[in-house]
PDB file of C-alpha atoms in Angstrom:
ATOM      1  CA  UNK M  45      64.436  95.149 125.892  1.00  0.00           C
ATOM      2  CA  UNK M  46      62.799  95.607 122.827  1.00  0.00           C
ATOM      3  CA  UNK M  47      63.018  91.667 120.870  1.00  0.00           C
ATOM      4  CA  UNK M  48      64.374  93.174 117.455  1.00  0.00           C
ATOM      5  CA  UNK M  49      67.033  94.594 119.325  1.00  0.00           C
ATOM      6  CA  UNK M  50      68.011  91.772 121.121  1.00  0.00           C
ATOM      7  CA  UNK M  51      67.398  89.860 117.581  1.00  0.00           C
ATOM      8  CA  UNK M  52      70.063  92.296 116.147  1.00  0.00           C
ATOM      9  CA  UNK M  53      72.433  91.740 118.840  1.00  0.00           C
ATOM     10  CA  UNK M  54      72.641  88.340 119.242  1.00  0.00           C
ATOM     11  CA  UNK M  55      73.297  88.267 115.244  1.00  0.00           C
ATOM     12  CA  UNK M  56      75.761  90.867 115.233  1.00  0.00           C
ATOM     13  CA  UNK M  57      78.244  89.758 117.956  1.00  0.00           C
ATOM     14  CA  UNK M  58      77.734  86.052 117.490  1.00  0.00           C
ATOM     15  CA  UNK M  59      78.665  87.402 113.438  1.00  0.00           C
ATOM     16  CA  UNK M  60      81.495  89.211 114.343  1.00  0.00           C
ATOM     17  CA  UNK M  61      83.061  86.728 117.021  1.00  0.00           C
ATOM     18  CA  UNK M  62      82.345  83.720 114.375  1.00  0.00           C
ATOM     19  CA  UNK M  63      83.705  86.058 111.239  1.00  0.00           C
ATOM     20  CA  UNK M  64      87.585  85.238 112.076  1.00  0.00           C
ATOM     21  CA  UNK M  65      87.194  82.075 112.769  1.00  0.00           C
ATOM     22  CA  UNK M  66      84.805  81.371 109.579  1.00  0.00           C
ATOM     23  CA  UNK M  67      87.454  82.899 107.563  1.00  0.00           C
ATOM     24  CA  UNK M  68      90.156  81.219 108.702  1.00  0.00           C
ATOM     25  CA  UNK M  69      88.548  77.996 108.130  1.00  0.00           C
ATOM     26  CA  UNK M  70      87.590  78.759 104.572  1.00  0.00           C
ATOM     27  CA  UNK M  71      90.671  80.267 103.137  1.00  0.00           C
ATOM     28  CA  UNK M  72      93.822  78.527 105.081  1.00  0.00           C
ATOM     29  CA  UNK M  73      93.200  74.881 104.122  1.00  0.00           C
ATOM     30  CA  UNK M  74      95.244  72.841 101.500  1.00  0.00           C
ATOM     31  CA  UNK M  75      97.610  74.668  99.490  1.00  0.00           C
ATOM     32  CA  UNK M  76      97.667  77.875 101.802  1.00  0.00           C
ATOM     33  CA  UNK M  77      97.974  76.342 105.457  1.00  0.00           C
ATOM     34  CA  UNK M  78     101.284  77.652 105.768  1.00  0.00           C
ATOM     35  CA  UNK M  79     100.001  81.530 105.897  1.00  0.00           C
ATOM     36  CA  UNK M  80      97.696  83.247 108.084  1.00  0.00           C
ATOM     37  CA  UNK M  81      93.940  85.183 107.520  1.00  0.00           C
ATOM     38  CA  UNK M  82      96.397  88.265 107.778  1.00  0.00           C
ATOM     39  CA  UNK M  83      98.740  87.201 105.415  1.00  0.00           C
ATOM     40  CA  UNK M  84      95.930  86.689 102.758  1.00  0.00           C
ATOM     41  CA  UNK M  85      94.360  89.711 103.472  1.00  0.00           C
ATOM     42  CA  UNK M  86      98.010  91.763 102.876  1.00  0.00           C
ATOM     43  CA  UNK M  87      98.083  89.562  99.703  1.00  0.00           C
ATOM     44  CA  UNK M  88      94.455  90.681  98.555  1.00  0.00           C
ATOM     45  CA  UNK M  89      95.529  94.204  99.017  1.00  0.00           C
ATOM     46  CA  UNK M  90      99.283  93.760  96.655  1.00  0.00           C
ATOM     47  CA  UNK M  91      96.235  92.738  94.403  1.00  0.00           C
ATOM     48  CA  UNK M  92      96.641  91.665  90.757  1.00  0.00           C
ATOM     49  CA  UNK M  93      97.284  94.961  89.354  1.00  0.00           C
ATOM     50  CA  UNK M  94     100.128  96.877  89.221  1.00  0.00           C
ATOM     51  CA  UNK M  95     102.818  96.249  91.384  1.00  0.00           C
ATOM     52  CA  UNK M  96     102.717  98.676  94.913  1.00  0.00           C
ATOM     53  CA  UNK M  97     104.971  99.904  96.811  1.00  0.00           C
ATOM     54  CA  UNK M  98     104.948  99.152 100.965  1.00  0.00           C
ATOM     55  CA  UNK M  99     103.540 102.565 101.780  1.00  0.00           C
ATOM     56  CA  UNK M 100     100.886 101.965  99.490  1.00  0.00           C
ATOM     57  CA  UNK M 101     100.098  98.847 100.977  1.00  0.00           C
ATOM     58  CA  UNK M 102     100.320 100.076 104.388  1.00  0.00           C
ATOM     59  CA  UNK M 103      97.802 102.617 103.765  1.00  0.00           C
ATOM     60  CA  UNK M 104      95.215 100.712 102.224  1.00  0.00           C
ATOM     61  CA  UNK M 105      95.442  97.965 104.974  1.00  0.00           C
ATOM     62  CA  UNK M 106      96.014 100.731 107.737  1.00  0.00           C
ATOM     63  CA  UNK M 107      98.904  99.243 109.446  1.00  0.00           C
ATOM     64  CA  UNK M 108     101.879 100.307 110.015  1.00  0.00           C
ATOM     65  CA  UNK M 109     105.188  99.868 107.647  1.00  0.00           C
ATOM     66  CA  UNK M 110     107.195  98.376 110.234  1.00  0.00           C
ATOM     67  CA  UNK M 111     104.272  95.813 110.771  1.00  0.00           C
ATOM     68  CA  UNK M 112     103.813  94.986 107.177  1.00  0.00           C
ATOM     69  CA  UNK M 113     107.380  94.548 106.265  1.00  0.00           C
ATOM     70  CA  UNK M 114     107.591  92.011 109.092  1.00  0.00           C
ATOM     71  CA  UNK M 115     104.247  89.963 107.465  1.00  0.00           C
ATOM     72  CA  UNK M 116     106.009  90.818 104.306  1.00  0.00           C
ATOM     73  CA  UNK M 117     109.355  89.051 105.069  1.00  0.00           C
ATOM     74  CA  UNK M 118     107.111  85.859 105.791  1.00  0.00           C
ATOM     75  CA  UNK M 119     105.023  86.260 102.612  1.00  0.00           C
ATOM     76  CA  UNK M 120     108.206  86.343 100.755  1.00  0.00           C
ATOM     77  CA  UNK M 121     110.156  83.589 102.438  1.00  0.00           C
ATOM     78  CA  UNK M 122     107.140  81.380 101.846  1.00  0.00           C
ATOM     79  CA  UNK M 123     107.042  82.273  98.257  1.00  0.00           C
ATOM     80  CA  UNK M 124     103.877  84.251  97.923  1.00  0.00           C
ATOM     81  CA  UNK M 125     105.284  87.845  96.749  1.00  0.00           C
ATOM     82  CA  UNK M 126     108.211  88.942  95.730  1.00  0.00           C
ATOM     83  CA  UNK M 127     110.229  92.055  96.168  1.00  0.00           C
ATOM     84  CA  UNK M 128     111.437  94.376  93.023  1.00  0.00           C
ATOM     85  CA  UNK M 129     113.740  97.418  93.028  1.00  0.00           C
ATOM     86  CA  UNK M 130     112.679 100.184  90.730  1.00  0.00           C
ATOM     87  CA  UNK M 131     113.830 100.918  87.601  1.00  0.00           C
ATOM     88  CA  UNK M 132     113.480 105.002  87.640  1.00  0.00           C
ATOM     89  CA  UNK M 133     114.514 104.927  91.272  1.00  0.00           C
ATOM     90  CA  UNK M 134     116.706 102.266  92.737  1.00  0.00           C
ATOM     91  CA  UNK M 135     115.360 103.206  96.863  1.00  0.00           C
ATOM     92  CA  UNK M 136     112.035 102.196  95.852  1.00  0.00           C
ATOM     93  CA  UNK M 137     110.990  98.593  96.490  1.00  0.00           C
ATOM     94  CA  UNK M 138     107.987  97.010  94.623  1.00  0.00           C
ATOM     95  CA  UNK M 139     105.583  94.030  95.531  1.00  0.00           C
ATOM     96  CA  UNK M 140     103.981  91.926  93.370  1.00  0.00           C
ATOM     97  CA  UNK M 141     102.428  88.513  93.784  1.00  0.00           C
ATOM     98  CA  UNK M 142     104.215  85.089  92.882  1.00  0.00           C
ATOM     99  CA  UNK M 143     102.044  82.443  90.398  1.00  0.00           C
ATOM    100  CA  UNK M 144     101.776  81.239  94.577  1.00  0.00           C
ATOM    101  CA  UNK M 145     100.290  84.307  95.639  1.00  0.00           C
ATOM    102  CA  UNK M 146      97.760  84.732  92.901  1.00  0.00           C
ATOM    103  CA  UNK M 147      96.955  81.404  93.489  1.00  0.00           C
ATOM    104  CA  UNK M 148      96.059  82.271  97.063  1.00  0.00           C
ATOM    105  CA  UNK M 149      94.663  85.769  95.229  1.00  0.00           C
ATOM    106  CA  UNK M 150      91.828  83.926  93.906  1.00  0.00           C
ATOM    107  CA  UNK M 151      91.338  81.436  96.395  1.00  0.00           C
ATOM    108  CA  UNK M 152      90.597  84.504  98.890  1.00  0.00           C
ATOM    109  CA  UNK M 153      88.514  86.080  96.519  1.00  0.00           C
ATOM    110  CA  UNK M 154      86.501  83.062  95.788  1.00  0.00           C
ATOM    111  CA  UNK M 155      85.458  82.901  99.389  1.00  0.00           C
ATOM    112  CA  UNK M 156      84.188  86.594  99.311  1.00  0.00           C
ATOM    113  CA  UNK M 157      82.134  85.497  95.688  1.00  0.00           C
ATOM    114  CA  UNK M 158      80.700  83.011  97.103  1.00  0.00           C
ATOM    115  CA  UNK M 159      79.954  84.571 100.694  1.00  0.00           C
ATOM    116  CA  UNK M 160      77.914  87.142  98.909  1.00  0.00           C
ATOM    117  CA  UNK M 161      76.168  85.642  96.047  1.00  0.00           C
ATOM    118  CA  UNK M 162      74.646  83.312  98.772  1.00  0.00           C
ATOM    119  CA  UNK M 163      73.608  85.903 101.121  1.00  0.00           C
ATOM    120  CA  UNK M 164      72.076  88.023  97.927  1.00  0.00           C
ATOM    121  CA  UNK M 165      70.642  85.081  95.329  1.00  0.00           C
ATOM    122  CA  UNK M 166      67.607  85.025  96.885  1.00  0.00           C
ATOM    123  CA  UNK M 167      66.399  88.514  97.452  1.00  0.00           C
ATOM    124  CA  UNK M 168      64.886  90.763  94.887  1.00  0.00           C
ATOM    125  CA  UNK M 169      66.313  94.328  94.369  1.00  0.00           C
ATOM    126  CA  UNK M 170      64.432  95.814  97.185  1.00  0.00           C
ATOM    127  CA  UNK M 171      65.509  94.108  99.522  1.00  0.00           C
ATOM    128  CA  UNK M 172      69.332  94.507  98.335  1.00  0.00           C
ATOM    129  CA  UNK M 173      68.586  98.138  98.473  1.00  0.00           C
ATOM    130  CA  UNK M 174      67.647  97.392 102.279  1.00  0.00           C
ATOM    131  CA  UNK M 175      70.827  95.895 103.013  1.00  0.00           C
ATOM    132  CA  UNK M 176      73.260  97.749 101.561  1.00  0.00           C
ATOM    133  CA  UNK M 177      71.986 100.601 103.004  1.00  0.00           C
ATOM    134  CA  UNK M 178      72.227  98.905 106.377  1.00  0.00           C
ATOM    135  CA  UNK M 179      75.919  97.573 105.696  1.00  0.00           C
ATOM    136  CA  UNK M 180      77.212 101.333 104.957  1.00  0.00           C
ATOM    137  CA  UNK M 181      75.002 102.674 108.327  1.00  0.00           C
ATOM    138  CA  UNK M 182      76.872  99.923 109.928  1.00  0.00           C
ATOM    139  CA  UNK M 183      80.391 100.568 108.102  1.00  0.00           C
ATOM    140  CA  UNK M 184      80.079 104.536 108.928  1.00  0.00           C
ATOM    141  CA  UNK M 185      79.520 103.375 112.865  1.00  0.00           C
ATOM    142  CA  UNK M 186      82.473 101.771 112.860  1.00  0.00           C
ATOM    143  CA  UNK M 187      84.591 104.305 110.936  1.00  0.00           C
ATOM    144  CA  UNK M 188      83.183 107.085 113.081  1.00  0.00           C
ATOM    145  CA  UNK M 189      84.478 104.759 116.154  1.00  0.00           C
ATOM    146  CA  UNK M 190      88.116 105.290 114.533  1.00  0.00           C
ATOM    147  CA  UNK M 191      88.355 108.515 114.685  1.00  0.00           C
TER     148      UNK M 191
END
């Protein structure tokens, strides 16, 4: 086997057993020990913005409603979102994030500053330019693998 091959390999799978795990370690700690690496992804995507409905946040986390209103339920008891009916259209249900859940918001997205400002601080734009363009090669392999 060719040895940048085998280099790639052993990165790559060691990277994406470790990933989870390095994660989890990083973001549920302290205040937020009482939620899981789910959880605070579910809370990244309700985001800081407006507030979204479930379907909205179902698609852009690709899961399922039924899945997400069960996370949900837990993410609410716990204090991290709430729920809010709609004022045009009572049936509609709203999430937004609690002064809790922004809280864990930014603690998430902290993590993700600092995971890539030390993985790019170093290199010049070149070699950015390099990995980026191997990221999305790598993100369209696994899209394509969806479908």
């Amino acid at each position: 086997m060719d040895g940048v091959y085998v280099a790639f390999n052993d990165i790559l799978v060691k990277l994406f057993n470790d990933i989870l795990n390095i994660e989890k370690n990083a973001l549920i700690n302290g205040e937020f020990v009482d939620i899981s690496t789910n959880d605070m992804h579910i809370i990244e995507a309700v985001g800081l913005d407006e507030p979204m409905n479930m379907s909205a946040i179902a698609k852009k986390l690709s899961i399922t409603i039924g899945s997400l209103t069960t996370a949900m339920n837990g993410l609410v008891k716990k204090g991290y979102v709430v729920r809010e009916r709609s004022e045009e259209d009572r049936r509609v249900v709203f999430i937004r994030l609690t002064e809790k859940g922004v809280r864990a918001y930014h603690h998430h997205a902290k993590f993700h500053y600092e995971m890539i400002d030390y993985i790019v601080k170093n290199l010049n734009d070149e070699e950015k330019g390099v990995l980026i363009k191997s990221l999305i090669r790598m993100k369209k392999f696994f899209l394509d693998q969806k479908e």
